[in-house]
Coordinates of C-alpha atoms in Angstrom, one line a residue:
M1 CA 131.4 117.4 120.7
S2 CA 134.6 117.5 118.8
Q3 CA 136.7 117.1 122.0
V4 CA 134.6 113.9 122.7
I5 CA 135.4 112.4 119.2
L6 CA 139.0 113.4 119.6
G7 CA 139.1 111.8 123.1
S8 CA 137.4 108.6 121.5
L9 CA 140.1 108.4 118.8
G10 CA 142.7 108.6 121.4
D11 CA 141.1 105.8 123.4
V12 CA 140.6 103.4 120.4
F13 CA 144.2 103.8 119.2
A14 CA 145.7 103.1 122.8
L15 CA 147.9 100.1 122.6
N16 CA 145.7 97.9 125.0
N17 CA 142.6 98.6 122.7
L18 CA 144.3 97.9 119.5
V19 CA 145.8 94.5 121.1
F20 CA 142.2 93.4 122.4
M21 CA 140.7 94.4 118.9
F22 CA 143.4 92.4 117.2
L23 CA 142.9 89.3 119.5
G24 CA 139.2 89.5 119.2
V25 CA 139.2 89.4 115.5
T26 CA 141.6 86.6 115.5
L27 CA 139.4 84.4 118.1
G28 CA 136.2 85.4 116.1
I29 CA 137.9 84.1 112.8
I30 CA 138.7 80.8 114.6
F31 CA 135.2 80.4 116.2
G32 CA 133.7 81.1 112.7
A33 CA 135.9 78.8 110.8
L34 CA 135.5 75.7 113.0
P35 CA 132.2 73.8 111.9
G36 CA 129.6 74.0 114.5
L37 CA 130.9 76.9 116.3
T38 CA 129.5 80.4 115.6
A39 CA 130.2 84.2 116.3
T40 CA 127.4 83.9 118.7
M41 CA 129.0 81.1 120.7
G42 CA 132.3 83.1 120.5
V43 CA 130.9 86.2 122.1
A44 CA 129.0 84.2 124.7
V45 CA 132.1 82.2 125.7
L46 CA 134.4 85.2 125.8
L47 CA 132.0 87.5 127.4
P48 CA 133.0 86.8 131.1
V49 CA 136.7 87.8 130.1
T50 CA 135.6 91.4 129.6
F51 CA 134.1 91.7 133.2
G52 CA 137.2 93.4 134.6
M53 CA 137.9 95.5 131.5
D54 CA 137.4 99.2 130.6
P55 CA 134.0 99.5 128.9
T56 CA 135.4 100.6 125.7
T57 CA 138.0 97.9 125.6
G58 CA 135.5 95.2 126.7
I59 CA 132.9 96.2 123.9
L60 CA 135.6 96.4 121.3
F61 CA 137.1 93.0 122.1
L62 CA 133.6 91.4 121.6
L63 CA 132.9 93.3 118.5
G64 CA 136.1 91.9 117.1
V65 CA 135.0 88.5 118.0
Y66 CA 131.6 89.3 116.1
C67 CA 133.2 90.5 112.9
G68 CA 135.7 88.0 112.9
G69 CA 133.3 85.3 113.4
I70 CA 130.9 86.5 110.6
Y71 CA 133.8 86.5 108.1
G72 CA 135.5 83.3 109.5
S73 CA 132.4 81.2 108.5
S74 CA 133.0 81.7 104.8
I75 CA 136.4 79.9 105.3
P76 CA 135.0 76.4 105.6
A77 CA 132.4 77.2 103.1
I78 CA 134.9 77.8 100.6
L79 CA 137.6 75.1 101.3
I80 CA 135.6 72.2 102.4
K81 CA 131.9 73.2 101.4
T82 CA 130.8 73.3 105.1
P83 CA 129.2 76.5 106.1
G84 CA 130.4 77.9 109.3
T85 CA 127.1 79.6 109.6
P86 CA 123.8 79.6 107.6
A87 CA 124.9 83.1 106.1
S88 CA 127.5 81.4 104.1
A89 CA 125.4 78.8 102.7
A90 CA 124.7 81.0 99.6
I91 CA 128.2 80.7 98.4
L92 CA 128.8 76.9 98.5
E93 CA 128.2 76.0 94.9
D94 CA 130.3 78.9 93.6
S95 CA 133.1 78.6 96.0
A96 CA 133.1 74.7 95.2
A97 CA 133.6 75.3 91.6
L98 CA 136.3 77.9 92.3
V99 CA 138.2 75.5 94.5
K100 CA 138.2 72.9 91.7
Q101 CA 139.6 75.5 89.4
G102 CA 142.5 76.1 91.8
R103 CA 141.1 79.7 92.8
A104 CA 140.7 78.9 96.5
G105 CA 143.2 81.6 97.6
E106 CA 141.4 84.3 95.2
A107 CA 138.1 83.3 96.6
L108 CA 139.3 83.7 100.3
R109 CA 140.9 87.2 99.4
A110 CA 137.5 88.3 97.8
T111 CA 135.5 87.4 100.8
V112 CA 137.7 89.2 103.3
F113 CA 137.8 92.3 100.9
A114 CA 134.1 92.2 100.6
S115 CA 133.6 91.6 104.3
A116 CA 135.9 94.2 105.4
V117 CA 134.5 96.9 103.0
A118 CA 130.9 96.0 103.8
G119 CA 131.7 96.1 107.7
F120 CA 133.4 99.5 107.2
I121 CA 130.3 100.9 105.1
S122 CA 127.9 99.5 108.0
A123 CA 130.0 101.1 110.7
L124 CA 130.0 104.3 108.9
I125 CA 126.2 104.3 108.7
L126 CA 126.0 103.5 112.3
L127 CA 128.3 106.3 113.1
F128 CA 126.2 109.1 111.2
V129 CA 122.7 108.0 110.9
A130 CA 122.0 105.5 113.5
P131 CA 119.2 107.4 115.4
Q132 CA 117.2 108.1 112.2
L133 CA 117.5 104.5 111.0
A134 CA 116.4 103.1 114.3
K135 CA 113.2 105.2 114.1
F136 CA 112.6 103.7 110.6
A137 CA 113.1 100.2 112.0
L138 CA 110.4 100.7 114.5
K139 CA 107.8 101.0 111.7
F140 CA 108.3 97.2 111.2
G141 CA 105.3 95.3 112.5
P142 CA 104.1 91.7 112.1
A143 CA 102.8 92.3 108.5
E144 CA 106.2 94.0 107.4
Y145 CA 108.2 91.0 109.1
F146 CA 106.1 88.6 107.2
A147 CA 106.4 90.4 103.9
I148 CA 110.3 90.5 104.0
A149 CA 110.4 86.9 105.0
L150 CA 108.0 85.9 102.0
F151 CA 110.5 87.8 99.7
G152 CA 113.3 85.9 101.2
L153 CA 111.6 82.6 100.5
T154 CA 111.1 83.6 96.7
M155 CA 114.8 83.1 96.4
I156 CA 114.1 79.4 96.6
S157 CA 113.6 79.5 92.8
K158 CA 116.8 81.0 92.3
V159 CA 118.8 78.4 94.5
S160 CA 116.9 75.4 93.1
A161 CA 119.3 74.1 90.8
K162 CA 117.7 72.4 87.8
S163 CA 114.3 71.6 89.3
V164 CA 112.1 74.5 90.8
L165 CA 109.7 71.7 92.1
K166 CA 112.2 70.0 94.0
G167 CA 113.5 73.1 95.3
T168 CA 110.0 74.2 96.4
F169 CA 109.6 70.8 98.2
M170 CA 112.9 71.3 100.1
G171 CA 111.7 74.6 101.1
M172 CA 108.4 73.4 102.5
L173 CA 110.4 70.7 104.1
G174 CA 112.6 73.3 105.8
M175 CA 109.6 75.1 107.0
F176 CA 108.2 72.0 108.4
V177 CA 111.4 71.5 110.3
S178 CA 111.1 75.0 111.7
V179 CA 107.6 74.5 113.3
V180 CA 108.9 71.6 115.6
G181 CA 108.6 72.9 119.3
M182 CA 106.2 75.1 121.2
D183 CA 103.8 77.1 119.1
P184 CA 105.0 80.7 119.2
I185 CA 101.4 82.0 119.6
T186 CA 99.7 79.4 121.8
G187 CA 102.6 77.7 123.6
T188 CA 101.3 74.3 122.7
P189 CA 103.6 71.6 121.7
R190 CA 103.9 70.7 117.8
F191 CA 105.5 67.5 116.6
A192 CA 107.4 67.0 119.8
F193 CA 106.0 63.3 120.2
G194 CA 106.4 63.6 123.9
N195 CA 110.1 64.4 123.8
T196 CA 111.0 67.1 126.0
N197 CA 114.2 67.7 123.9
L198 CA 111.9 68.8 121.1
L199 CA 109.9 71.4 123.0
G200 CA 112.4 74.1 122.3
G201 CA 112.6 73.2 118.6
L202 CA 115.5 71.9 116.7
A203 CA 118.6 73.9 117.3
L204 CA 119.9 75.4 114.2
V205 CA 123.7 74.6 114.5
P206 CA 123.3 70.8 114.6
V207 CA 120.7 70.8 111.7
L208 CA 123.1 73.1 109.8
V209 CA 126.3 70.9 110.6
G210 CA 124.2 67.7 109.8
L211 CA 122.9 69.0 106.3
F212 CA 126.0 70.4 105.0
A213 CA 129.2 69.2 107.0
I214 CA 128.0 65.5 107.7
T215 CA 126.4 65.1 104.3
E216 CA 129.6 66.4 102.7
I217 CA 131.9 64.0 104.6
F218 CA 129.6 61.1 103.6
V219 CA 129.9 62.2 99.8
Q220 CA 133.7 62.7 100.4
T221 CA 134.3 59.2 102.0
Q222 CA 133.3 57.6 98.7
S223 CA 136.7 58.9 97.1
A224 CA 138.7 59.6 100.2
N225 CA 141.4 57.1 99.3
E226 CA 141.7 58.4 95.8
V227 CA 145.0 60.2 94.9
K228 CA 144.1 63.5 93.5
A229 CA 146.2 65.8 91.5
K230 CA 147.8 68.6 93.6
V231 CA 146.4 72.1 93.0
Q232 CA 148.6 73.7 95.6
A233 CA 150.7 75.3 92.8
K234 CA 147.5 77.2 91.4
I235 CA 146.2 78.0 94.9
T236 CA 149.4 79.8 96.1
D237 CA 149.7 81.8 93.0
K238 CA 150.7 85.5 92.9
K239 CA 148.0 87.6 95.2
E240 CA 146.0 90.0 93.4
S241 CA 146.5 93.8 94.4
L242 CA 144.1 95.6 96.6
F243 CA 142.5 97.2 93.7
H244 CA 141.9 93.8 91.9
F245 CA 138.4 93.5 93.5
F246 CA 137.4 97.0 93.0
K247 CA 135.8 96.1 89.8
Y248 CA 132.9 94.8 92.1
W249 CA 132.5 98.1 93.8
K250 CA 128.9 98.4 92.7
T251 CA 128.0 94.8 93.9
I252 CA 129.7 95.4 97.3
L253 CA 128.2 98.8 97.9
K254 CA 124.6 97.5 97.0
S255 CA 125.2 94.4 99.1
S256 CA 126.4 96.5 101.8
L257 CA 123.5 98.6 101.9
I258 CA 121.1 95.5 101.8
G259 CA 122.9 94.0 104.9
T260 CA 122.8 97.4 106.6
F261 CA 118.9 97.5 106.0
I262 CA 118.3 93.9 107.0
G263 CA 120.6 94.2 110.1
M264 CA 118.9 97.3 111.6
I265 CA 115.4 95.3 111.6
P266 CA 115.5 93.2 114.8
G267 CA 114.9 89.6 114.4
T268 CA 116.2 89.0 110.8
G269 CA 120.0 88.8 110.9
A270 CA 122.9 87.8 108.4
P271 CA 121.3 84.6 106.7
L272 CA 118.5 86.7 105.1
A273 CA 120.9 89.5 104.1
S274 CA 123.2 87.1 102.7
F275 CA 120.6 85.4 100.5
L276 CA 118.9 88.7 99.3
S277 CA 122.4 90.2 98.5
Y278 CA 123.1 87.0 96.3
N279 CA 119.9 87.0 94.7
E280 CA 120.0 90.7 93.8
A281 CA 123.4 90.4 92.3
H282 CA 122.3 87.5 90.1
R283 CA 119.2 89.5 89.0
S284 CA 121.4 92.5 87.9
S285 CA 124.5 90.6 86.7
K286 CA 125.6 90.6 83.0
K287 CA 127.1 87.1 83.8
K288 CA 124.2 85.2 85.1
E289 CA 125.4 81.9 83.6
E290 CA 128.4 81.9 86.1
Y291 CA 126.3 81.8 89.1
G292 CA 126.4 78.4 90.8
K293 CA 129.4 77.5 88.5
G294 CA 132.0 79.8 90.0
S295 CA 130.9 83.3 90.3
M296 CA 133.3 85.6 92.0
E297 CA 130.6 88.3 91.9
G298 CA 128.1 86.0 93.7
I299 CA 130.7 85.2 96.5
I300 CA 131.4 88.9 97.0
A301 CA 127.7 90.0 96.9
S302 CA 126.9 87.2 99.7
E303 CA 129.8 88.1 101.9
A304 CA 129.2 91.7 101.7
G305 CA 125.5 91.3 102.5
N306 CA 126.1 89.2 105.7
N307 CA 128.9 91.5 107.0
G308 CA 127.0 94.6 106.3
V309 CA 124.8 93.4 109.1
T310 CA 127.5 93.7 111.8
G311 CA 127.2 97.4 112.3
A312 CA 123.6 97.7 111.6
T313 CA 122.6 95.3 114.4
L314 CA 123.9 97.8 116.9
I315 CA 121.6 100.6 115.6
P316 CA 118.5 99.2 117.4
L317 CA 120.7 98.0 120.2
L318 CA 122.4 101.3 121.2
T319 CA 119.7 103.6 120.3
L320 CA 116.6 101.9 121.5
G321 CA 117.9 99.0 123.7
I322 CA 116.5 96.4 121.2
P323 CA 118.9 93.5 120.2
G324 CA 119.2 93.3 116.4
D325 CA 120.2 89.3 116.5
T326 CA 121.5 86.7 119.0
V327 CA 124.9 88.3 119.0
T328 CA 123.7 91.8 120.0
A329 CA 121.5 90.3 122.7
I330 CA 124.7 89.0 124.3
L331 CA 126.3 92.4 123.7
L332 CA 123.2 94.0 125.6
G333 CA 124.2 91.8 128.6
A334 CA 127.9 93.2 128.3
L335 CA 126.6 96.7 128.1
L336 CA 124.5 96.4 131.2
I337 CA 127.4 94.6 133.0
Q338 CA 129.5 97.6 132.2
G339 CA 126.9 100.0 133.5
L340 CA 125.7 101.4 130.0
N341 CA 122.0 101.4 129.7
P342 CA 121.2 101.2 126.0
G343 CA 118.7 104.0 124.8
P344 CA 118.8 107.6 123.6
Q345 CA 120.5 108.8 126.9
L346 CA 123.5 106.5 126.2
F347 CA 124.8 108.9 123.6
T348 CA 124.6 111.9 126.0
E349 CA 125.6 110.2 129.3
H350 CA 128.3 108.1 127.9
A351 CA 129.2 109.8 124.6
D352 CA 132.9 109.1 125.0
V353 CA 132.4 105.2 125.2
M354 CA 130.0 105.2 122.5
Y355 CA 132.1 107.2 120.0
G356 CA 134.9 105.0 120.9
V357 CA 133.0 101.9 120.0
M358 CA 131.6 103.2 116.7
I359 CA 135.1 104.5 115.7
G360 CA 136.6 101.3 117.0
L361 CA 134.2 99.4 114.8
L362 CA 135.9 101.0 111.7
V363 CA 139.4 100.1 112.9
I364 CA 138.0 96.4 113.7
N365 CA 137.1 95.9 110.0
V366 CA 140.6 97.3 108.9
I367 CA 142.3 94.7 111.1
L368 CA 140.0 92.1 109.8
Y369 CA 141.2 92.7 106.2
I370 CA 144.8 92.7 107.4
Q371 CA 144.4 89.3 109.1
G372 CA 142.3 87.9 106.4
R373 CA 144.6 88.9 103.7
I374 CA 147.7 87.7 105.3
A375 CA 146.2 84.4 106.4
S376 CA 144.5 83.5 103.2
K377 CA 147.6 81.6 101.7
V378 CA 147.7 79.5 105.0
F379 CA 143.9 78.8 104.8
A380 CA 143.9 77.8 101.2
K381 CA 146.4 75.0 102.0
I382 CA 143.7 73.1 103.7
T383 CA 142.6 72.0 100.1
S384 CA 146.0 70.2 99.8
V385 CA 145.3 67.9 103.1
P386 CA 144.5 64.5 102.1
M387 CA 140.7 63.9 102.5
N388 CA 141.4 60.7 104.5
V389 CA 143.3 62.9 106.9
L390 CA 140.8 65.6 106.9
I391 CA 137.6 63.6 107.5
P392 CA 138.3 62.5 110.9
I393 CA 139.3 65.9 112.0
L394 CA 136.1 67.3 110.7
I395 CA 134.0 64.5 112.3
T396 CA 135.5 65.4 115.6
L397 CA 134.9 69.1 115.2
C398 CA 131.5 68.6 114.0
F399 CA 130.6 66.4 117.1
V400 CA 132.1 68.8 119.5
G401 CA 130.4 71.9 117.8
S402 CA 127.0 70.2 118.1
Y403 CA 127.4 69.0 121.6
S404 CA 128.5 72.5 122.6
V405 CA 125.3 74.2 121.5
N406 CA 123.3 73.0 124.5
N407 CA 125.7 70.4 126.2
T408 CA 123.5 67.5 125.1
L409 CA 123.9 64.4 123.2
F410 CA 120.4 64.8 121.6
D411 CA 121.9 67.7 119.3
V412 CA 124.7 65.2 118.4
K413 CA 121.8 62.7 117.3
V414 CA 120.0 65.5 115.5
M415 CA 123.2 66.2 113.5
I416 CA 123.7 62.6 112.6
A417 CA 120.1 62.4 111.6
F418 CA 120.0 65.3 109.3
G419 CA 123.4 64.3 107.9
L420 CA 121.9 61.0 106.8
L421 CA 118.8 62.9 105.5
G422 CA 120.9 65.2 103.5
Y423 CA 123.1 62.3 102.0
V424 CA 119.8 60.7 100.8
L425 CA 118.3 63.8 99.4
I426 CA 121.5 64.8 97.6
K427 CA 121.6 61.2 95.9
L428 CA 118.1 61.8 94.9
G429 CA 118.9 65.1 93.3
F430 CA 117.4 67.3 95.7
P431 CA 119.1 70.8 96.6
L432 CA 119.9 71.6 100.3
I433 CA 120.1 75.2 100.2
P434 CA 116.4 75.7 99.7
M435 CA 115.5 73.5 102.9
L436 CA 118.1 75.9 104.8
L437 CA 116.1 79.0 103.6
G438 CA 112.8 77.3 104.9
I439 CA 114.5 76.6 108.2
V440 CA 115.8 80.2 108.6
L441 CA 112.9 82.0 107.4
G442 CA 110.1 79.8 108.7
P443 CA 110.4 81.2 112.3
I444 CA 110.2 84.8 110.9
A445 CA 107.1 84.2 108.5
E446 CA 104.9 81.9 110.3
P447 CA 104.5 83.7 113.6
N448 CA 104.3 87.2 112.2
L449 CA 101.6 86.0 109.5
R450 CA 99.5 84.8 112.3
R451 CA 100.1 87.9 114.5
A452 CA 99.3 90.2 111.7
L453 CA 96.0 88.3 110.9
I454 CA 95.1 88.3 114.6
A455 CA 95.7 92.2 114.9
S456 CA 93.4 92.7 111.6
Q457 CA 90.9 90.2 112.8
G458 CA 91.5 88.0 109.8
D459 CA 91.4 90.7 107.2
W460 CA 94.2 89.8 104.6
S461 CA 94.3 93.3 103.2
V462 CA 96.5 94.2 106.0
F463 CA 99.4 93.1 103.9
L464 CA 98.4 95.6 101.3
T465 CA 97.5 98.7 103.1
K466 CA 100.9 98.9 104.9
P467 CA 103.4 100.6 102.5
I468 CA 106.5 98.6 103.5
A469 CA 104.7 95.4 103.5
L470 CA 103.1 96.1 100.1
V471 CA 106.3 97.0 98.5
F472 CA 108.0 93.6 99.7
I473 CA 104.9 91.6 98.4
L474 CA 105.1 93.4 95.3
L475 CA 108.9 92.5 94.9
S476 CA 107.8 89.0 95.8
V477 CA 105.3 88.7 92.9
F478 CA 107.9 90.3 90.3
T479 CA 110.6 87.8 91.6
I480 CA 108.3 84.9 90.9
A481 CA 106.7 86.3 87.6
L482 CA 109.7 87.6 85.9
P483 CA 111.2 84.2 85.1
M484 CA 107.7 83.0 83.9
V485 CA 107.4 86.1 81.7
Q486 CA 111.0 85.6 80.3
G487 CA 110.4 81.9 79.6
L488 CA 107.2 82.8 77.7
I489 CA 108.9 85.5 75.6
R490 CA 111.7 83.1 74.6
S491 CA 109.1 80.4 73.7
M492 CA 107.4 82.9 71.7
K493 CA 110.5 83.8 69.9
M494 CA 111.5 80.2 69.3
R495 CA 108.0 79.6 67.7
K496 CA 108.4 82.5 65.2
K497 CA 111.8 81.3 64.2
S498 CA 110.3 77.7 63.5
M499 CA 107.5 79.3 61.6
R500 CA 109.8 81.1 59.4

């Protein structure tokens, strides 16, 4: 085994593999940073490039695109308040506040540090305990999936700005959007109104781009011609040392483990990991008042959570042949094309390739940190570009990104419709992030709730008799009840003071 590992180390550090890993990360960052384009799209588009490559080289190249794309989505979220993917939506308010403070460069460097460290931790877990974690992930059935989705939905109260009622309404609106299309259980159309384009549901990317990018463009056009004070001097200040962000090591470690846990469960993905990590960091923070107003800790937690998914999604893929998310579904195709059949035998029949891939994933995260650290100063200059110049560029990218999802103008119309809807809702004081949570978690919660009840013949106790489901339901109850109890205690203290 030691000879296999040493041979794999030699393969990983071969010049051609290093070049393709570096190139993959670069292309991934570009795909992630452009609104409407995603890591999934990047891996899918670049998959044919790997057909003639050595298996190790090809898989490492695609993993570089994957990791770079997940990190890259944070760049527009920080600089122009437009998340590249749903996973970056959790940091919008905090990053916007930091940009106004002239700390865009620091925020970018914080995200790349958290992303690289979390990815590295996730890759280490993949390397050492993949088979054991894969067996645990198999214990998740419909009841467990519903319970974890329910726990994710409880975060609506945390991201509902000033009104929990408005946030709850937006979460329900998001869940309504998620049910458009074919019923996942019966196969009957729902809210399609005879339009064949709606039978497959509303594509997430056009909805996301419309809600956040187009809405933000509408907001910015109101002041596009105003001359604003330059913040470039603050943005390009002296870079922090490597150890500057180590003071958040507890948050990074905890969020990385959350991301790894979520990532190894097929069908969940980075958005849920991002919001759960942000919520947990807020719960345990000593500076809760900073969240939503420029919390560096919150940004680091979210980014560590969604990048902790990258290595973990490979656990069920490589050990069981079950894709963890859409990207690994494409990677499954890449493995099969290379003659590698995922499953337990993969680590015995192709041990050299597998160890090369797992060790290479560690190297990819180091490359990600180096590239992100060097490029953060360049990325930060985007905030100094006049808005009347930036808006036409952004609109073009949004239209191209939405059209490229299914190569149809219908998705462009969806993007525009949700942009207008988002603008109206923002003006009325409704937060958009709870709606995104409903859209992302609705497709996990609804079908698994119904499957669990069908399997139990309508017995709701199924959610209380399964240990994993029970834990997440208790966490959901605790999350909802805690603010109420705290508010009651505060009001009782106020009454006692007034009586004195």
